[in-house]
Structures are given as C-alpha cells and as structure tokens.
XYZ file of C-alpha atoms in Angstrom:
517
model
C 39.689 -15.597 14.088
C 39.548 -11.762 14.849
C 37.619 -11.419 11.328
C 35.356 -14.119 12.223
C 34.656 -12.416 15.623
C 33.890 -9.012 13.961
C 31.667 -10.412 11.591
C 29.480 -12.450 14.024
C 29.342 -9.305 16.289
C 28.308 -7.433 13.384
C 25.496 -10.195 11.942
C 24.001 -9.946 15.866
C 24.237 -6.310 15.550
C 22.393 -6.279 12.102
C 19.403 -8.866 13.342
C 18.762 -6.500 16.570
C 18.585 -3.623 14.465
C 16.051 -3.891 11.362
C 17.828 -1.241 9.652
C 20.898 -3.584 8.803
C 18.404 -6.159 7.686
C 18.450 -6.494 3.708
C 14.490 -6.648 2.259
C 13.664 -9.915 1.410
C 12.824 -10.335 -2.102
C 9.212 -11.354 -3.160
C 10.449 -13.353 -6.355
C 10.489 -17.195 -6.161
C 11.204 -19.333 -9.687
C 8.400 -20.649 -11.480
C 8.390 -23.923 -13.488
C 8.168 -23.535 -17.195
C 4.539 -22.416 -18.138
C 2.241 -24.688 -20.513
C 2.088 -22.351 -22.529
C 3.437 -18.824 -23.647
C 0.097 -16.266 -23.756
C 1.684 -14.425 -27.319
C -1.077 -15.319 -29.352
C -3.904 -15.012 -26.187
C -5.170 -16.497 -23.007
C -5.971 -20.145 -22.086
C -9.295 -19.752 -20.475
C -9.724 -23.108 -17.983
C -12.182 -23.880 -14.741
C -11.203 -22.527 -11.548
C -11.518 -25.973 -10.072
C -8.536 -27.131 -12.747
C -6.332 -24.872 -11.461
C -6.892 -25.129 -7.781
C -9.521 -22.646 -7.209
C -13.347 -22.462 -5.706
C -15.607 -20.827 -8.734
C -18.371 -20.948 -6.138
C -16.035 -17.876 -4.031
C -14.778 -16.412 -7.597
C -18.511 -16.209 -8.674
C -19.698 -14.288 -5.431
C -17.129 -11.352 -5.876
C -18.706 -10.759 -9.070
C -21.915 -11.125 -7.778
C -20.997 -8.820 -5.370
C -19.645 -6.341 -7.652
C -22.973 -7.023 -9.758
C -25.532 -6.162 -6.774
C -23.085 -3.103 -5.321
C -22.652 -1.809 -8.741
C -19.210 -1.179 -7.816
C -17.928 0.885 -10.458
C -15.264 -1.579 -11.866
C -14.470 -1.905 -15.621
C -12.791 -5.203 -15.554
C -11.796 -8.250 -13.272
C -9.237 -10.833 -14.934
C -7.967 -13.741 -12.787
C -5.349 -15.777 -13.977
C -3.777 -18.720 -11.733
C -0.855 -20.891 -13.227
C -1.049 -19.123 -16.796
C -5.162 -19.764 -17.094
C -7.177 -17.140 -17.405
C -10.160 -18.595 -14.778
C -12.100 -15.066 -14.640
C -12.225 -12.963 -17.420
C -15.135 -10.140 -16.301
C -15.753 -6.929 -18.470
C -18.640 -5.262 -16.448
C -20.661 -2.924 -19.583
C -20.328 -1.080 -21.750
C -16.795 -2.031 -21.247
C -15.252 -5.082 -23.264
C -12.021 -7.052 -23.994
C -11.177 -4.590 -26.856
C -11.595 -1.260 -24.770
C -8.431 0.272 -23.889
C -8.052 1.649 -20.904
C -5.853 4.583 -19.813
C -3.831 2.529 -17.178
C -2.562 5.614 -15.461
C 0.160 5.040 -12.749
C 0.734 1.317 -14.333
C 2.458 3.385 -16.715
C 5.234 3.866 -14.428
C 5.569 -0.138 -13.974
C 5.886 -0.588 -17.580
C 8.610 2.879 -17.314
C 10.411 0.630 -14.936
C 10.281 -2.909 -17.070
C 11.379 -0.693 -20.142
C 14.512 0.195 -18.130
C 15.193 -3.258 -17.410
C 15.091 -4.549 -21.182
C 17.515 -1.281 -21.795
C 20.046 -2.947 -19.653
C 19.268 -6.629 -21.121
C 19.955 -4.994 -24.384
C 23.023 -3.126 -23.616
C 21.948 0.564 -23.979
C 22.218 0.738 -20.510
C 25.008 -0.241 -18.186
C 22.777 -0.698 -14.844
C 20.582 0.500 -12.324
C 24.014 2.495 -10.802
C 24.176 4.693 -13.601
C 24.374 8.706 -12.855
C 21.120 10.697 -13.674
C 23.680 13.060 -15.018
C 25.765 11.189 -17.116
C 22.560 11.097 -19.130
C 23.087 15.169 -19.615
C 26.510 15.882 -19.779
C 27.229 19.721 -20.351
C 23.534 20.044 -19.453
C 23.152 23.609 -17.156
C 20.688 22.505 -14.401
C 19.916 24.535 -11.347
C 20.480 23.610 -7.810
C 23.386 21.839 -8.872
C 24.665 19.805 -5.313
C 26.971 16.545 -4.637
C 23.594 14.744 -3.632
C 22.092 15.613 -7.245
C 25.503 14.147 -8.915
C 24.936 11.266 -6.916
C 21.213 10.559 -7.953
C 21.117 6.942 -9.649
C 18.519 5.523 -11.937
C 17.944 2.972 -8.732
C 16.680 6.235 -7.030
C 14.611 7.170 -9.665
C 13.148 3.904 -9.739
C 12.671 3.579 -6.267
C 11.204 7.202 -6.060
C 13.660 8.224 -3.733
C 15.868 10.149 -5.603
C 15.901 13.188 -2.791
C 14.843 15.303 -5.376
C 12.047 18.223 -4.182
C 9.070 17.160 -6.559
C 6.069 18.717 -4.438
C 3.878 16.513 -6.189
C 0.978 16.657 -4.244
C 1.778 19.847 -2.194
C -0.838 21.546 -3.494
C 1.491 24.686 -4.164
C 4.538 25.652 -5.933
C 5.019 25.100 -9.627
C 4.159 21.923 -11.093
C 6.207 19.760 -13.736
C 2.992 19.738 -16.014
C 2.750 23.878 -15.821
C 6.638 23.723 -17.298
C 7.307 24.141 -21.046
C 9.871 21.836 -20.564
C 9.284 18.382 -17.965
C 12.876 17.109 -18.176
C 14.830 20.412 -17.378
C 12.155 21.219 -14.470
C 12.857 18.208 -13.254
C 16.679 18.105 -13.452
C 16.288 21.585 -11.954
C 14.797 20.579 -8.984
C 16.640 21.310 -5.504
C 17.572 17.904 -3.575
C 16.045 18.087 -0.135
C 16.804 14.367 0.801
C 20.002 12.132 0.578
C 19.288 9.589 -2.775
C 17.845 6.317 -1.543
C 16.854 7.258 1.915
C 13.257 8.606 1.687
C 9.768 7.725 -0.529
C 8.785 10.583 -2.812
C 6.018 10.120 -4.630
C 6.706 12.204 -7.333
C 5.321 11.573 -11.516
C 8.625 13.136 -12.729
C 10.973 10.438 -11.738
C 9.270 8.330 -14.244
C 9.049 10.573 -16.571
C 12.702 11.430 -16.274
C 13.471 7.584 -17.057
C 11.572 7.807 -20.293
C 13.751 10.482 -21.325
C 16.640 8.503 -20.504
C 15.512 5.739 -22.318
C 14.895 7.438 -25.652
C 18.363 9.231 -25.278
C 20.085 5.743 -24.558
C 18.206 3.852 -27.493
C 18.143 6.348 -30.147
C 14.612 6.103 -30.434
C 10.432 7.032 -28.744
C 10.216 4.991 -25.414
C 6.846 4.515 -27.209
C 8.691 2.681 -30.409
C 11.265 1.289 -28.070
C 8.639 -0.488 -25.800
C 6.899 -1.555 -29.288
C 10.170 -3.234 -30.394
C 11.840 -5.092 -27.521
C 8.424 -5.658 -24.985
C 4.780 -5.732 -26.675
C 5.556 -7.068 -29.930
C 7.689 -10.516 -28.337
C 4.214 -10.473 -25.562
C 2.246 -10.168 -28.619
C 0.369 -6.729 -27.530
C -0.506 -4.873 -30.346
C 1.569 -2.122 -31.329
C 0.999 1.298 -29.042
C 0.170 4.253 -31.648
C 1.127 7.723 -31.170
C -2.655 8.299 -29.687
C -1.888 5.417 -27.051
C 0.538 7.333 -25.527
C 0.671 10.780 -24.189
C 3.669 12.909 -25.217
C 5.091 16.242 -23.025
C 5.539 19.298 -24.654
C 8.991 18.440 -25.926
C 7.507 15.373 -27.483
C 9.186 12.673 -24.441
C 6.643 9.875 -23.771
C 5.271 10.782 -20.153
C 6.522 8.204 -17.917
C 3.887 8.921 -15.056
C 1.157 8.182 -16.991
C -0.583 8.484 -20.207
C -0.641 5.210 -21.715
C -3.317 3.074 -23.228
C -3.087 -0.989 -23.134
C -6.403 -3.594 -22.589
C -6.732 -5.553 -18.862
C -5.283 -8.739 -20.909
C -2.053 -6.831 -22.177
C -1.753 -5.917 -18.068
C -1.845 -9.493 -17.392
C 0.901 -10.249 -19.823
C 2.906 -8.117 -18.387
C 2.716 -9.329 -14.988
C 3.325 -13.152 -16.455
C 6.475 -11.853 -17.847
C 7.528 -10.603 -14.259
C 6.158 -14.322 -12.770
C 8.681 -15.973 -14.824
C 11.956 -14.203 -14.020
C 12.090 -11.792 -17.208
C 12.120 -14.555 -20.020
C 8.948 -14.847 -22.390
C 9.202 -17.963 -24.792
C 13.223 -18.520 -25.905
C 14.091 -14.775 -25.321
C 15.063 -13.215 -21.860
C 13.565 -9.836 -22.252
C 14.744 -8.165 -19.084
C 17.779 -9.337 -16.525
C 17.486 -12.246 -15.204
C 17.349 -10.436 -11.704
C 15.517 -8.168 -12.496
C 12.282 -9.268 -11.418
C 14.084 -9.854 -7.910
C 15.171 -6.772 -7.731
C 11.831 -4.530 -8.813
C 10.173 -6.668 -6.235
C 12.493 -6.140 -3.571
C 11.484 -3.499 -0.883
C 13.785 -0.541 -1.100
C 12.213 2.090 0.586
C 8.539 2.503 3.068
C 5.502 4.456 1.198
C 3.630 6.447 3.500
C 0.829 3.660 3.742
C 3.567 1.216 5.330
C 3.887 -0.749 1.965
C 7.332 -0.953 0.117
C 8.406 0.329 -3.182
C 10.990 -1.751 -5.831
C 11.511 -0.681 -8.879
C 7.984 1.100 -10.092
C 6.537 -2.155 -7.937
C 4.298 -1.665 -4.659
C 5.484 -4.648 -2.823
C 4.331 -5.873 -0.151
C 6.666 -8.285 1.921
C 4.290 -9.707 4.764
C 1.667 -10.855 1.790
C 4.126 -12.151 -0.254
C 2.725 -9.494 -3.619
C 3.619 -6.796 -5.644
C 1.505 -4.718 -7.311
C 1.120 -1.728 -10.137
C -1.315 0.786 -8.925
C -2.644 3.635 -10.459
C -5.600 6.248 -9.958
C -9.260 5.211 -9.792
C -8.269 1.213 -9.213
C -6.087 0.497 -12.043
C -4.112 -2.455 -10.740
C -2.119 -5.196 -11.034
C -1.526 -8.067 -8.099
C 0.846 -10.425 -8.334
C 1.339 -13.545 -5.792
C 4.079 -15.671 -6.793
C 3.602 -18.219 -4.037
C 0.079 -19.164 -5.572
C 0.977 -18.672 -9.475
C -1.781 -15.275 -9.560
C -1.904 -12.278 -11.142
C -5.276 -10.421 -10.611
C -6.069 -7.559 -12.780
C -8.582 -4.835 -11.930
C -9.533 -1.954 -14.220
C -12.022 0.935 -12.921
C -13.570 3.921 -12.154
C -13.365 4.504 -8.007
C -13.042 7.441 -6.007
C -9.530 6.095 -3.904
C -6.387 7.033 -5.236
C -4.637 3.891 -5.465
C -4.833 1.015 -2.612
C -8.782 1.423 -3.532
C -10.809 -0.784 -0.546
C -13.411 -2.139 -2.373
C -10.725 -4.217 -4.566
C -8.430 -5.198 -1.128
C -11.982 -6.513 -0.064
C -12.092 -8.140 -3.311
C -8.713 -9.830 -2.983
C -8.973 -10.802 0.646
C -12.161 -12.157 0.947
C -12.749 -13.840 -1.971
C -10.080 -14.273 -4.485
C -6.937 -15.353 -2.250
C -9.969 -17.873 -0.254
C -10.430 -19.187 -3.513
C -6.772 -20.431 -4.250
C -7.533 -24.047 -2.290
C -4.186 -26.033 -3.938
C -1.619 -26.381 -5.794
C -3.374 -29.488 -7.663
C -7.193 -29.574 -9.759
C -10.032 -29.888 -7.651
C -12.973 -32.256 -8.207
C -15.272 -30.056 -11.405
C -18.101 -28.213 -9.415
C -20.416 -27.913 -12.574
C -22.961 -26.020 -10.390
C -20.774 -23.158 -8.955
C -18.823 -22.949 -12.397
C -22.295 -21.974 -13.912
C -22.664 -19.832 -11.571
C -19.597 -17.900 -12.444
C -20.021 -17.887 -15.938
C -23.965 -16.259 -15.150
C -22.231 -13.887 -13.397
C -20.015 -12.733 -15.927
C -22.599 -12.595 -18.345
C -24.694 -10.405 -16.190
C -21.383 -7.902 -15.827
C -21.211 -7.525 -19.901
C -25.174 -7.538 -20.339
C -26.612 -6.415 -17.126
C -30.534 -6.340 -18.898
C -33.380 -5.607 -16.512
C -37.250 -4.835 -17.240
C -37.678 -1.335 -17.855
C -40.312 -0.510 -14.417
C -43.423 1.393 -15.424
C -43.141 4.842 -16.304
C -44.315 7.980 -13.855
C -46.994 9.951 -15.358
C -44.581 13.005 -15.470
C -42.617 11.461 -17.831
C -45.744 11.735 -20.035
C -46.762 14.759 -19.549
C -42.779 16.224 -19.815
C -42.171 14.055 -23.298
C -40.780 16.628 -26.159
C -41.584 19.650 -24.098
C -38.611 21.756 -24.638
C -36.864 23.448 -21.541
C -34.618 26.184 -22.570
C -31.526 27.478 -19.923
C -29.736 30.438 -19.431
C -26.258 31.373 -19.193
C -24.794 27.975 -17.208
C -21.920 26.310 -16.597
C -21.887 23.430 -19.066
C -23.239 25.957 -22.278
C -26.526 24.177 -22.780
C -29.596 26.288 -24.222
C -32.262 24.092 -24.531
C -32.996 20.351 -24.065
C -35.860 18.037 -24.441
C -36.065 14.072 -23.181
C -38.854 12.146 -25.222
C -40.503 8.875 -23.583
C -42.638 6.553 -25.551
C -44.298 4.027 -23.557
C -43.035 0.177 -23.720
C -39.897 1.365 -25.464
C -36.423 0.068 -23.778
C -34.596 3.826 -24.672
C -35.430 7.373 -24.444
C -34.357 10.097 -26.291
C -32.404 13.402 -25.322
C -32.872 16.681 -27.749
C -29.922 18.988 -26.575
C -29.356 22.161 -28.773
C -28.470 21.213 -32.183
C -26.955 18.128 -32.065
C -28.926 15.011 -33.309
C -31.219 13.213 -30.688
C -29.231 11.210 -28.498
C -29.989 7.469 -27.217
C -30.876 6.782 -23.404
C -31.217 3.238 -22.352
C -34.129 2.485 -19.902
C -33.264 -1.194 -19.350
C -29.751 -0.802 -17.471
C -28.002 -0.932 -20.868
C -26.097 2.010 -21.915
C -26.896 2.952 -25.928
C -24.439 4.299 -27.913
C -24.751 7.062 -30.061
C -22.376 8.801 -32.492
C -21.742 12.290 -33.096
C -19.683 13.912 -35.934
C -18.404 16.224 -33.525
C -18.161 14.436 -30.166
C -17.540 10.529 -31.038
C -19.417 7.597 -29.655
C -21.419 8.845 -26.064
C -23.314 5.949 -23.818
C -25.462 7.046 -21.603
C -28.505 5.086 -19.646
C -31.244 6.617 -17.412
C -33.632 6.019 -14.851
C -36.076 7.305 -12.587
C -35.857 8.159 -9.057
C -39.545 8.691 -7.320
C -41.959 10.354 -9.368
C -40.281 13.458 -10.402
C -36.505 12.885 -11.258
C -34.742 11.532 -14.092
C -31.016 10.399 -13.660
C -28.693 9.484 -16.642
C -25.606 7.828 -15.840
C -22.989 9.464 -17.826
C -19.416 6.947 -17.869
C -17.579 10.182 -18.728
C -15.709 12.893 -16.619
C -18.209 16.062 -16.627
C -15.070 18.023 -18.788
C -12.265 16.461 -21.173
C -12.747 13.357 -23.867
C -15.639 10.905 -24.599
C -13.844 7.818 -24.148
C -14.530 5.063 -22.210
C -10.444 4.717 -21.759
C -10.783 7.745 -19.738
C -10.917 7.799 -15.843
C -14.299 9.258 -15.074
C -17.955 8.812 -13.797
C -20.822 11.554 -13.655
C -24.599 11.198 -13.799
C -27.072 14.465 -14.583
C -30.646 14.861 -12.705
C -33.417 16.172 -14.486
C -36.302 16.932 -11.635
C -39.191 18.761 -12.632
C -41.667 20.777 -11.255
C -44.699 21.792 -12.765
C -42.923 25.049 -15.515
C -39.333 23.853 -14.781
C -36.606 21.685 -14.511
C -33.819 21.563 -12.285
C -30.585 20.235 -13.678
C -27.439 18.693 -11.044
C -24.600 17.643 -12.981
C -22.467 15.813 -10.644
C -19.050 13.701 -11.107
C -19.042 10.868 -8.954
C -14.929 10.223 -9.461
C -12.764 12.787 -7.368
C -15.923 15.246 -7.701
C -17.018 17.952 -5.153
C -19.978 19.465 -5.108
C -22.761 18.889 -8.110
C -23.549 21.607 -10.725
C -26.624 23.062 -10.529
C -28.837 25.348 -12.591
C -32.825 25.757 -14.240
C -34.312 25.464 -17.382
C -38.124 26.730 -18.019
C -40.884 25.279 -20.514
C-alpha cells in the first residue's frame, strides 16, 4: 500500500511539473503500403488520395507568380506521389546537395548499425569508440557522452558552431580529434547544441564499427534495399582524414528524400526487410531536448509535438515534412535566404498543403482543378514567356566590347550581342567561347571545357540595364546541386558600363566596378 501511495504522489508530482513528463512520441503505425517505391513513385490524383488539387495547384501557382526561388516541391500522401514540381532548369535527375538532411540520413545510418549488430545501442560511450585515444579536456561528463547525446545534439560538448570566433572544426587538420578534444561545458542530454561535429563524429563511429566508408555502408544496408542509386565518391564530401562529413556534404534527388521519409512512415521496415529497429522511428521522433526556436530535436529529427511532424532541415530550404496522422511526406528543395525553418515553405505547408488533406477516403475526380495542377507544373519546368521588345540601347551596345580594370571577379573585357526577334543573347567574356543568354525566361545552357555546363537567362530592367540571373553562388562550383543564387547588372551609359554582381543567397552587399568602350 505504502508503494502504491508513493507512486501516486509521485505520478501527481510528475503531471504538475512538465519536467517529469516523458515527450510524447510522434510515431503512429501505418497499414501495409500498396506498394513498396524501390523501383519509383506511383503518381495518382490528389482527389484519390484525399486531397483538393484545386489548393495543391495554387501553391504552385503561387510559387510560379512570386518566383520563389524553390528547386523542387514533391507531395506524396498514402505512398502516391500527387505533386511532383521541378521549377527550371532544375529536373527529377538533378541532384541536389541536401545539406543538413545529411545529418538525418547520419542518424538513420546509426539506426541500421544497431539493426545489424555493429552497434550495441544508442547508450553506447563516445569513448569506447577510441579506446587508448589521448583527447584533451578529458572530464567524467565527456566519459559519460552517449551516442543518444550525439544524436540529440546535446552532448555538452563546447562546439561554438556559430559563435562567430574561436577555432572551427573545418579550420582543423583533423575533424574527429578536434572534436573529441573539445571541453564539455554542459551535462550530456540536458541542453540543444547545434553543433555540425556531432554528426560528423557519428560517421566516424560508424565506419570504425562496420569496417567500412559510411558512404559504402549507407550504399549497402539503406539506398540499394530503397532502390537509390549508389552514392559515388563525388556524392559525398570527405574531411581531411578521408571520414564522410556527417553535417553535410551529400548529394541525393528530392525523390530519394521522399524514400527516405517513407521508410521512417512505416516503422523502419521497407518490403520483407526491417532496415532499422523497430523503435527506432519512435524514438528519432521523440522530443528529447528544446531548439532555440521552441521546436524539439530526436534523433537528427526536428519534431514538432503540437503539429504532430518531424522534419529534416537543412540550409537554404532543404526539407523534409513528415505527418504521420495524414500519411504525408512533403519534400522541398531550394535556394532561400533563411537558414532552416525558411517562411515561405511554413506558408506553403500551412496554407495550402495541410488544407488540402480533406480525408482519409478518395474524393469525387475534380477534372478541372486537376488540370489546373498539372498546367502549373508544367509552367514550373518550362516557364516560356514572349521575349518584350528590345530597348534601343541594346542596339546600339550589341558587340561593342567594354574592357575592365583590375576587379574583383578577374574579368578584362566583355561584350553582350542582341539580334532582334531572337529568344537568346550572347555574352563575349575574355577568351572563353560566347556564352548563351536566354531572353524568354528560359535559362540556356552552355558548356565550357574548363568550367562545365553554366545557365544563365537575362532581361531588361527600364531602358538602360541588363540583368542575367546567374543560379550559381558568385565563388565555388557550377552546379546546379550547389546552394546558391546571384544575378549581374550590366547598366550603361553612353562610354561605359557599370557592372553589380550581387548574390541573392546569404549575400551582403553587391560587387561593383566599370568597364569602358
């Protein structure tokens, strides 16, 4: 009876006080799917899955007219893919550098570890992983650092990762040892950190528990059973002492995202083979710790526990949302200037896409606002308009060479040619062969030895200025895959031009410098 006293006492105590009371987990079992998504999507109406195309079809209107600068929109409700949007140049094939995401993948890897044995569990000592190992700032809090703190970014440890001084794990020769060196400054489990290193530290457990590359590792017992194509070594960025980064750094399409996210909807188990622990889904999506923002964090999971989601978020509005309750993932690729929790896709989600879900059962067909959709889409992937009349500047400026002193970006001379009733322009800069300008809001490709493939598209702005959109960050690769957005104005004056190179993702202030006939 005394037992049965205390514990009542202590379940009142516990309800009064929050901090007693366990997160509740977001997970909820799923009936079998129809189908297994290994060899690719089922595409199918909204309407036959519940959903309002006439809502679905105005966010990507929306997106259209706003030229919000998103790569991708994929909406899949009970294993149908019901909007599949690829907004150009971008297109199923292109692979995008997922960013953060990278970390929720980290944290499934980890998971199939432990399904497969190399692993024991979450429990496991970061520094069991490095017996002998000499690590600075040794403490009884480091010893005590679990992989669940890792996961949870809350291992304690001092990462400084947005601090803005102090070194930097990137500036190290060596990631894992910086890491490891690290002085604890919070009790394991008890406070969000932010911090790129715990996941990174987690790769390097993973190859030293399996023997093998996260990278080959991830190949073997995750994409190849979802049927993603194999990651090469390009696909995934490598630290100096050749460890998969764990933060970041790997490449994967919007539908391999979505795959990903179906395996979490249905507990860890893809066709006959249970991939990760069957709890394990619970458990990522279960809210361990507070973020800064007042979401949770699982395990490499934002979760949110009022909205009944989880999502994998990573720079520039690479994301993944996931709402067991109504059978939906939603995956977003693109190019924004937020960090993560990017407003123009929570707009996305809350005023159009979580209206949409209207049952559990098919709707009547709505032929008229499925059309509508599909136009839509089309006009993301070819987004054609009539080239407007040309200024008579652009005339009088065509294959005039301007030449430049020393500036920033090392050009010497350039000249734009315009030839009227043609749907491109060409650019003349130094030496390299003439490069392809689209006039009709499609970007032309063209392909140098030296640089790769480069899109660009231009316009003009009033009688004097030419922009060129530029889908590139101003420094660093021409890839598409690459988080980045700039645009160049050309305005000219009557023996000049004036030149503002400006990047419109996480930019500052535009570069600017002259040029004379």
């Amino acid at each position: 009876m005394r037992r049965s006293t205390s514990f009542i006492l202590l379940l009142t105590f516990c309800l009064l006080f929050s901090a007693c009371t366990p997160a509740k987990p977001i997970y909820i079992l799923l009936p079998e799917p129809d189908y297994w998504p290994t060899q690719g999507w089922h595409s199918s109406t909204p309407e036959a899955q519940g959903m309002d195309s006439a809502l679905l079809a105005q966010t990507v209107e929306e997106i259209n007219a706003n030229q919000t600068n998103l790569h991708s929109l994929l909406v899949v409700r009970n294993g149908y893919l019901v909007t599949e949007a690829y907004f150009h140049p971008y297109t199923p094939d292109t692979k995008i550098h997922i960013q953060s995401i990278t970390k929720s993948v980290i944290g499934t890897l980890v998971g199939a570890a432990i399904q497969a044995g190399y692993i024991d569990s979450v429990e496991q000592e970061l520094l069991d992983f490095y017996p002998g190992r000499m690590v600075a700032n040794p403490s009884r809090q480091k010893e005590s650092i679990q992989l669940k703190h890792l996961l949870s970014m809350s291992s304690g440890l001092d990462c400084l990762e947005f601090s803005g001084s102090g070194p930097r794990m990137e500036q190290a020769n060596g990631w894992v040892q910086f890491m490891l060196d690290l002085p604890v400054v919070s009790a394991p489990g008890k406070r969000f950190g932010y911090c790129n290193g715990s996941a990174h530290l987690l790769s390097a457990i993973i190859e030293k528990a399996t023997a093998q590359d996260t990278r080959l590792f991830a190949n073997q017992l995750l994409f190849e059973p979802l049927g993603i194509p194999a990651v090469e070594p390009a696909d995934w960025m490598e630290d100096p002492q050749r460890f998969n980064t764990g933060g970041y750094g790997l490449y994967l399409t919007p539908r391999d995202l979505a795959k990903l996210a179906f395996l979490y909807l249905h507990g860890g188990k893809w066709e006959d083979r249970q991939i990760l622990p069957p709890s394990w889904t619970s458990e990522s999506t279960t809210q361990y710790v507070q973020k800064e923002d007042g979401s949770g964090y699982g395990y490499m999971w934002t979760v949110y526990p009022d909205e009944k989601r989880y999502a994998a978020l990573g720079l520039g509005g690479q994301q993944i949302h996931v709402y067991p309750s109504h059978n939906l993932i939603v995956v977003v690729t693109a190019a924004l200037e937020s960090y993560a929790e990017a407003p123009e896709i929570e707009h996305m989600l809350n005023d159009y896409i979580l209206p949409a879900v209207k049952s559990n059962l098919p709707l009547p067909e709505d032929s008229q606002a499925y059309t509508r959709l599909q136009a839509a889409v089309q006009t993301a992937a070819h987004p054609l308009q009539e080239v407007p009349p040309l200024p008579e500047i652009a005339g009088e400026i065509s294959g005039v060479a301007y030449w430049f002193g020393e500036n920033p970006v090392g050009w010497q001379k350039l000249a734009l040619v315009f030839e009227p009733g043609s749907v491109q322009a060409k650019l003349f800069l130094d030496d390299y062969p003439p490069l392809a300008i689209g006039l009709d809001n499609l970007y032309r490709q063209s392909t140098l030895e030296s640089l790769g493939d480069l899109h660009l598209r231009g316009r003009w702005i009033g009688q004097n200025t030419f922009v060129v959109d530029y889908p590139y960050a101003l420094s660093g690769p021409l890839n598409l895959a690459e988080l980045g957005a700039s645009e160049f104005s050309f305005t000219f004056s009557e023996s000049s031009v004036e030149v503002a190179a400006r990047q419109l993702i996480f930019g500052g202030e535009p570069v600017v410098f002259q040029g004379t006939r």
